[in-house]
mmCIF file of C-alpha atoms in Angstrom:
data_model
loop_
_atom_site.group_PDB
_atom_site.id
_atom_site.type_symbol
_atom_site.label_atom_id
_atom_site.label_comp_id
_atom_site.label_asym_id
_atom_site.label_seq_id
_atom_site.Cartn_x
_atom_site.Cartn_y
_atom_site.Cartn_z
ATOM 1 C CA GLN M 1 34.376 -67.550 -81.470
ATOM 2 C CA VAL M 2 37.698 -68.595 -82.983
ATOM 3 C CA GLN M 3 40.007 -65.719 -83.968
ATOM 4 C CA LEU M 4 43.386 -65.892 -85.829
ATOM 5 C CA VAL M 5 45.668 -62.866 -85.984
ATOM 6 C CA GLU M 6 48.678 -62.688 -88.153
ATOM 7 C CA SER M 7 51.663 -60.412 -87.588
ATOM 8 C CA GLY M 8 55.289 -59.971 -88.715
ATOM 9 C CA GLY M 9 54.877 -59.056 -92.341
ATOM 10 C CA GLY M 10 56.769 -56.232 -93.996
ATOM 11 C CA SER M 11 59.183 -55.228 -96.567
ATOM 12 C CA VAL M 12 62.570 -56.798 -97.048
ATOM 13 C CA GLN M 13 65.220 -57.073 -99.758
ATOM 14 C CA ALA M 14 65.961 -60.259 -101.457
ATOM 15 C CA GLY M 15 67.955 -62.656 -99.305
ATOM 16 C CA GLY M 16 66.448 -61.258 -96.137
ATOM 17 C CA SER M 17 64.240 -62.880 -93.587
ATOM 18 C CA LEU M 18 60.955 -62.417 -91.814
ATOM 19 C CA ARG M 19 59.164 -64.309 -89.113
ATOM 20 C CA LEU M 20 55.393 -64.406 -89.269
ATOM 21 C CA SER M 21 53.290 -65.266 -86.247
ATOM 22 C CA CYS M 22 49.666 -66.317 -86.056
ATOM 23 C CA ALA M 23 47.951 -66.193 -82.617
ATOM 24 C CA ALA M 24 44.773 -67.917 -81.979
ATOM 25 C CA SER M 25 42.023 -67.443 -79.448
ATOM 26 C CA GLY M 26 38.711 -69.236 -78.852
ATOM 27 C CA MET M 27 40.019 -72.621 -79.863
ATOM 28 C CA THR M 28 41.454 -75.615 -77.813
ATOM 29 C CA ASP M 29 45.201 -75.214 -77.259
ATOM 30 C CA GLY M 30 47.365 -77.451 -79.212
ATOM 31 C CA SER M 31 44.738 -79.611 -80.756
ATOM 32 C CA ASN M 32 44.397 -78.154 -84.246
ATOM 33 C CA TYR M 33 46.015 -78.451 -87.673
ATOM 34 C CA TRP M 34 47.568 -75.321 -89.031
ATOM 35 C CA GLY M 35 48.526 -74.077 -92.431
ATOM 36 C CA TRP M 36 50.161 -71.107 -93.954
ATOM 37 C CA PHE M 37 48.927 -69.814 -97.347
ATOM 38 C CA ARG M 38 49.831 -66.935 -99.630
ATOM 39 C CA GLN M 39 48.196 -65.135 -102.534
ATOM 40 C CA ALA M 40 49.951 -62.839 -104.853
ATOM 41 C CA PRO M 41 47.762 -60.390 -107.076
ATOM 42 C CA GLY M 42 46.213 -62.143 -109.937
ATOM 43 C CA LYS M 43 47.173 -65.651 -108.551
ATOM 44 C CA GLU M 44 45.256 -68.351 -106.730
ATOM 45 C CA ARG M 45 45.812 -68.924 -103.068
ATOM 46 C CA GLU M 46 48.721 -71.277 -102.519
ATOM 47 C CA GLY M 47 49.448 -73.471 -99.553
ATOM 48 C CA VAL M 48 53.005 -73.128 -98.473
ATOM 49 C CA ALA M 49 53.360 -74.981 -95.283
ATOM 50 C CA HIS M 50 51.344 -77.173 -92.680
ATOM 51 C CA ILE M 51 51.889 -78.512 -89.201
ATOM 52 C CA ALA M 52 50.169 -81.285 -87.331
ATOM 53 C CA PRO M 53 48.998 -80.623 -83.596
ATOM 54 C CA ARG M 54 52.082 -82.149 -82.040
ATOM 55 C CA GLY M 55 54.439 -80.702 -84.528
ATOM 56 C CA ASP M 56 55.621 -84.044 -85.547
ATOM 57 C CA ARG M 57 54.494 -83.749 -89.155
ATOM 58 C CA THR M 58 55.142 -80.766 -91.382
ATOM 59 C CA TYR M 59 54.623 -80.263 -95.191
ATOM 60 C CA TYR M 60 55.943 -77.657 -97.471
ATOM 61 C CA ALA M 61 55.328 -76.427 -101.053
ATOM 62 C CA ALA M 62 58.348 -77.477 -103.287
ATOM 63 C CA SER M 63 58.770 -73.711 -104.006
ATOM 64 C CA VAL M 64 59.610 -72.928 -100.323
ATOM 65 C CA LYS M 65 61.216 -76.094 -99.014
ATOM 66 C CA GLY M 66 64.411 -75.426 -97.302
ATOM 67 C CA ARG M 67 63.717 -71.691 -96.946
ATOM 68 C CA LEU M 68 60.555 -71.560 -94.918
ATOM 69 C CA THR M 69 60.079 -73.270 -91.624
ATOM 70 C CA ILE M 70 56.679 -73.774 -89.748
ATOM 71 C CA SER M 71 56.661 -74.232 -86.122
ATOM 72 C CA ARG M 72 54.120 -73.952 -83.236
ATOM 73 C CA ASP M 73 53.948 -73.118 -79.552
ATOM 74 C CA ASN M 74 50.957 -74.955 -78.145
ATOM 75 C CA ALA M 75 51.222 -73.267 -74.797
ATOM 76 C CA LYS M 76 50.786 -69.797 -76.659
ATOM 77 C CA ASN M 77 48.351 -71.266 -79.246
ATOM 78 C CA THR M 78 50.685 -69.593 -81.854
ATOM 79 C CA VAL M 79 52.050 -70.820 -85.029
ATOM 80 C CA TYR M 80 55.131 -69.280 -86.735
ATOM 81 C CA LEU M 81 56.520 -69.129 -90.252
ATOM 82 C CA GLN M 82 60.290 -68.434 -90.365
ATOM 83 C CA MET M 83 61.023 -67.229 -93.889
ATOM 84 C CA ASP M 84 64.712 -67.097 -94.983
ATOM 85 C CA SER M 85 66.481 -66.352 -98.288
ATOM 86 C CA LEU M 86 63.423 -64.546 -99.481
ATOM 87 C CA THR M 87 63.045 -63.754 -103.284
ATOM 88 C CA PRO M 88 60.657 -61.361 -105.037
ATOM 89 C CA GLU M 89 58.564 -64.341 -106.005
ATOM 90 C CA ASP M 90 57.727 -64.691 -102.264
ATOM 91 C CA THR M 91 55.917 -61.342 -102.328
ATOM 92 C CA ALA M 92 52.199 -62.067 -101.350
ATOM 93 C CA MET M 93 49.603 -61.704 -98.812
ATOM 94 C CA TYR M 94 50.221 -64.503 -96.231
ATOM 95 C CA TYR M 95 47.370 -66.105 -94.320
ATOM 96 C CA CYS M 96 47.280 -68.555 -91.458
ATOM 97 C CA ALA M 97 44.479 -71.143 -91.268
ATOM 98 C CA ALA M 98 43.410 -73.807 -88.880
ATOM 99 C CA ASP M 99 41.002 -76.628 -88.434
ATOM 100 C CA ALA M 100 40.425 -79.462 -86.039
ATOM 101 C CA TRP M 101 41.185 -81.981 -88.701
ATOM 102 C CA VAL M 102 43.014 -81.653 -91.961
ATOM 103 C CA ALA M 103 43.767 -84.891 -93.904
ATOM 104 C CA PRO M 104 47.491 -84.940 -95.012
ATOM 105 C CA SER M 105 46.555 -85.314 -98.566
ATOM 106 C CA ARG M 106 44.642 -82.046 -98.317
ATOM 107 C CA TRP M 107 47.154 -79.979 -96.427
ATOM 108 C CA ALA M 108 47.515 -77.434 -99.340
ATOM 109 C CA ASP M 109 43.814 -77.276 -100.083
ATOM 110 C CA ALA M 110 42.347 -73.905 -98.759
ATOM 111 C CA ASN M 111 38.918 -75.589 -98.589
ATOM 112 C CA ALA M 112 40.185 -78.037 -95.835
ATOM 113 C CA TYR M 113 40.512 -75.254 -93.139
ATOM 114 C CA LEU M 114 37.565 -73.596 -91.407
ATOM 115 C CA TRP M 115 39.313 -70.641 -89.641
ATOM 116 C CA TRP M 116 41.409 -67.952 -91.392
ATOM 117 C CA GLY M 117 43.324 -64.866 -90.318
ATOM 118 C CA GLN M 118 43.019 -61.516 -91.990
ATOM 119 C CA GLY M 119 46.552 -61.730 -93.702
ATOM 120 C CA THR M 120 49.739 -59.963 -93.402
ATOM 121 C CA GLN M 121 51.606 -58.610 -96.421
ATOM 122 C CA VAL M 122 55.078 -59.701 -97.281
ATOM 123 C CA THR M 123 57.018 -57.644 -99.898
ATOM 124 C CA VAL M 124 60.476 -58.590 -101.145
ATOM 125 C CA SER M 125 62.361 -56.275 -103.413
ATOM 126 C CA SER M 126 65.224 -57.173 -105.702
#
């Protein structure tokens, strides 16, 4: 049974940084596509970053490009989201997601991912 567990969320002031982690169990190491999504109250779930199995392709939402960085450690079956220069607009529940295949054109589509974590809250105060 595949399980994804996020950690690293918390409360920071604007301009601060956080590093989210998502550890996977029950799946083949290093062979899956990963994404990070976020959902703020009253808003739809939004794809913010995606990384291919070898880490050679990454995609970002325009709103986070240059501030958030996705990376992966296949030996640990863990994906990270480094979040810098945070703003109050980044406040949301953050979720990691994975699947054995995600077409590049669908990287930000939540329906393209089979496995999901439970989420970790990020709150940025002004």
